[in-house]
PDB file of C-alpha atoms in Angstrom:
ATOM      1  CA  PHE A 223      76.308 108.823 -35.985  1.00 52.00           C
ATOM      2  CA  ARG A 224      76.744 107.234 -32.602  1.00 55.00           C
ATOM      3  CA  PHE A 225      74.758 104.174 -31.649  1.00 52.00           C
ATOM      4  CA  SER A 226      75.955 103.909 -28.051  1.00 58.00           C
ATOM      5  CA  CYS A 227      72.413 103.242 -26.821  1.00 62.00           C
ATOM      6  CA  ILE A 228      72.404  99.759 -28.387  1.00 60.00           C
ATOM      7  CA  GLY A 229      75.944  98.902 -27.367  1.00 57.00           C
ATOM      8  CA  ILE A 230      77.445  98.182 -30.793  1.00 60.00           C
ATOM      9  CA  ARG A 231      80.348 100.505 -31.430  1.00 68.00           C
ATOM     10  CA  GLY A 232      82.462  98.734 -34.006  1.00 80.00           C
ATOM     11  CA  ALA A 233      83.805 100.638 -36.975  1.00 83.00           C
ATOM     12  CA  VAL A 234      82.355  98.145 -39.453  1.00 82.00           C
ATOM     13  CA  PHE A 235      78.888  98.622 -37.966  1.00 84.00           C
ATOM     14  CA  ARG A 236      79.224 102.409 -38.100  1.00 83.00           C
ATOM     15  CA  PHE A 237      80.400 102.261 -41.719  1.00 86.00           C
ATOM     16  CA  ALA A 238      77.639  99.857 -42.802  1.00 86.00           C
ATOM     17  CA  SER A 239      74.933 101.806 -40.992  1.00 87.00           C
ATOM     18  CA  LYS A 240      75.837 104.980 -42.894  1.00 87.00           C
ATOM     19  CA  LEU A 241      75.510 103.094 -46.175  1.00 88.00           C
ATOM     20  CA  MET A 242      72.193 101.604 -45.048  1.00 91.00           C
ATOM     21  CA  LEU A 243      70.763 105.087 -44.480  1.00 90.00           C
ATOM     22  CA  VAL A 244      70.848 105.682 -48.228  1.00 89.00           C
ATOM     23  CA  ALA A 245      69.263 102.299 -48.941  1.00 91.00           C
ATOM     24  CA  GLY A 246      66.616 103.088 -46.322  1.00 93.00           C
ATOM     25  CA  ALA A 247      65.821 106.416 -47.961  1.00 91.00           C
ATOM     26  CA  MET A 248      65.403 104.729 -51.345  1.00 93.00           C
ATOM     27  CA  SER A 249      63.202 102.044 -49.780  1.00 95.00           C
ATOM     28  CA  ALA A 250      61.056 104.697 -48.095  1.00 95.00           C
ATOM     29  CA  VAL A 251      60.508 106.398 -51.456  1.00 94.00           C
ATOM     30  CA  CYS A 252      59.470 103.068 -53.002  1.00 94.00           C
ATOM     31  CA  VAL A 253      57.037 102.236 -50.190  1.00 95.00           C
ATOM     32  CA  THR A 254      55.539 105.726 -50.319  1.00 94.00           C
ATOM     33  CA  HIS A 255      55.142 105.462 -54.091  1.00 93.00           C
ATOM     34  CA  VAL A 256      53.444 102.060 -53.876  1.00 92.00           C
ATOM     35  CA  MET A 257      50.991 103.315 -51.246  1.00 93.00           C
ATOM     36  CA  PHE A 258      50.307 106.510 -53.224  1.00 92.00           C
ATOM     37  CA  VAL A 259      49.649 104.663 -56.496  1.00 92.00           C
ATOM     38  CA  PHE A 260      47.487 102.072 -54.773  1.00 91.00           C
ATOM     39  CA  LEU A 261      45.363 104.608 -52.900  1.00 91.00           C
ATOM     40  CA  ARG A 262      45.274 107.547 -55.298  1.00 90.00           C
ATOM     41  CA  HIS A 263      45.519 105.972 -58.767  1.00 87.00           C
ATOM     42  CA  ASP A 264      43.752 102.639 -58.185  1.00 87.00           C
ATOM     43  CA  GLY A 265      46.914 100.637 -58.722  1.00 83.00           C
ATOM     44  CA  HIS A 266      47.740 101.803 -62.268  1.00 86.00           C
ATOM     45  CA  TRP A 267      51.443 101.042 -61.875  1.00 83.00           C
ATOM     46  CA  LYS A 268      52.443 101.273 -65.507  1.00 86.00           C
ATOM     47  CA  SER A 269      51.373 104.889 -65.927  1.00 88.00           C
ATOM     48  CA  ARG A 270      53.126 105.956 -62.691  1.00 89.00           C
ATOM     49  CA  ARG A 271      56.422 104.115 -63.236  1.00 89.00           C
ATOM     50  CA  SER A 272      58.200 107.207 -64.579  1.00 93.00           C
ATOM     51  CA  THR A 273      57.353 109.091 -61.391  1.00 92.00           C
ATOM     52  CA  LEU A 274      59.126 106.460 -59.295  1.00 92.00           C
ATOM     53  CA  ALA A 275      62.113 106.442 -61.643  1.00 94.00           C
ATOM     54  CA  SER A 276      62.357 110.236 -61.432  1.00 95.00           C
ATOM     55  CA  ALA A 277      62.141 110.241 -57.639  1.00 93.00           C
ATOM     56  CA  LEU A 278      64.803 107.534 -57.281  1.00 94.00           C
ATOM     57  CA  GLY A 279      67.028 109.275 -59.827  1.00 94.00           C
ATOM     58  CA  THR A 280      66.764 112.561 -57.964  1.00 94.00           C
ATOM     59  CA  LEU A 281      67.556 110.835 -54.677  1.00 92.00           C
ATOM     60  CA  GLY A 282      70.520 109.120 -56.311  1.00 91.00           C
ATOM     61  CA  LEU A 283      71.867 112.453 -57.551  1.00 93.00           C
ATOM     62  CA  ILE A 284      71.412 114.013 -54.125  1.00 91.00           C
ATOM     63  CA  PHE A 285      73.346 111.235 -52.379  1.00 90.00           C
ATOM     64  CA  TYR A 286      75.941 110.602 -55.113  1.00 93.00           C
ATOM     65  CA  THR A 287      78.767 112.705 -53.710  1.00 92.00           C
ATOM     66  CA  SER A 288      78.236 111.711 -50.091  1.00 90.00           C
ATOM     67  CA  VAL A 289      78.028 108.003 -50.934  1.00 91.00           C
ATOM     68  CA  THR A 290      81.179 108.221 -53.057  1.00 93.00           C
ATOM     69  CA  VAL A 291      83.086 109.888 -50.217  1.00 92.00           C
ATOM     70  CA  LEU A 292      81.729 107.327 -47.744  1.00 90.00           C
ATOM     71  CA  ILE A 293      82.738 104.369 -49.904  1.00 90.00           C
ATOM     72  CA  LEU A 294      86.263 105.748 -50.330  1.00 91.00           C
ATOM     73  CA  GLN A 295      86.803 106.388 -46.584  1.00 89.00           C
ATOM     74  CA  PRO A 296      88.377 102.966 -45.864  1.00 87.00           C
ATOM     75  CA  PHE A 297      91.070 103.717 -48.452  1.00 88.00           C
ATOM     76  CA  GLN A 298      92.172 106.959 -46.780  1.00 90.00           C
ATOM     77  CA  CYS A 299      94.832 105.946 -44.281  1.00 89.00           C
ATOM     78  CA  ARG A 300      96.986 108.125 -42.062  1.00 91.00           C
ATOM     79  CA  GLN A 301     100.335 107.282 -40.483  1.00 90.00           C
ATOM     80  CA  HIS A 302     100.814 107.841 -36.764  1.00 85.00           C
ATOM     81  CA  PRO A 303     104.080 108.663 -34.976  1.00 86.00           C
ATOM     82  CA  ASN A 304     104.380 105.030 -33.853  1.00 84.00           C
ATOM     83  CA  GLY A 305     104.611 103.955 -37.513  1.00 83.00           C
ATOM     84  CA  ARG A 306     101.191 102.307 -37.739  1.00 83.00           C
ATOM     85  CA  TRP A 307      98.557 103.335 -40.256  1.00 86.00           C
ATOM     86  CA  THR A 308      94.877 103.834 -39.388  1.00 87.00           C
ATOM     87  CA  VAL A 309      91.795 104.764 -41.392  1.00 88.00           C
ATOM     88  CA  ALA A 310      91.459 108.550 -41.226  1.00 88.00           C
ATOM     89  CA  ALA A 311      87.722 108.481 -40.434  1.00 87.00           C
ATOM     90  CA  TYR A 312      87.983 105.561 -37.969  1.00 84.00           C
ATOM     91  CA  GLN A 313      91.094 106.016 -35.828  1.00 84.00           C
ATOM     92  CA  ASP A 314      90.632 102.625 -34.136  1.00 81.00           C
ATOM     93  CA  VAL A 315      90.878 100.662 -37.419  1.00 84.00           C
ATOM     94  CA  LEU A 316      94.354  99.651 -38.560  1.00 84.00           C
ATOM     95  CA  CYS A 317      95.146  99.756 -42.263  1.00 83.00           C
ATOM     96  CA  TRP A 318      96.911  96.627 -43.440  1.00 75.00           C
ATOM     97  CA  PRO A 319      97.083  94.946 -40.010  1.00 67.00           C
ATOM     98  CA  SER A 320      99.773  92.394 -39.276  1.00 66.00           C
ATOM     99  CA  SER A 321      98.964  88.702 -39.227  1.00 64.00           C
ATOM    100  CA  ASN A 322      99.033  88.779 -35.411  1.00 64.00           C
ATOM    101  CA  ASP A 323      95.804  90.772 -35.202  1.00 58.00           C
ATOM    102  CA  ASP A 324      92.695  88.711 -34.494  1.00 55.00           C
ATOM    103  CA  TYR A 325      90.110  90.627 -36.529  1.00 62.00           C
ATOM    104  CA  ASP A 326      90.766  92.700 -39.605  1.00 68.00           C
ATOM    105  CA  GLU A 327      88.151  95.487 -39.578  1.00 73.00           C
ATOM    106  CA  HIS A 328      89.816  97.237 -42.489  1.00 69.00           C
ATOM    107  CA  SER A 329      89.147  94.315 -44.833  1.00 69.00           C
ATOM    108  CA  ALA A 330      85.616  93.966 -43.493  1.00 70.00           C
ATOM    109  CA  MET A 331      84.853  97.516 -44.520  1.00 69.00           C
TER     110      MET A 331
END
């Protein structure tokens, strides 16, 4: 995803925003469930709890592989001809930067 319209282009922001998409999807399911139970079942939460658990479990299974790959991306480094290592998915992020670098995006990920 590219968020160039808001001007924030840092690798940490891009990484965190991809993780937040999954959290947003889970939150949307919860909000939809709460509204559905309140409007359709007169707020009988206890009897509808298994439906929410099933929906969140299914969503978790759907996103499991992609979230695992996303979380492991900062650990996949590639060496360049100049001898420096960068994160394979984020070419502008140095792996194990020297102490001279001002901001360590790799550790922030």
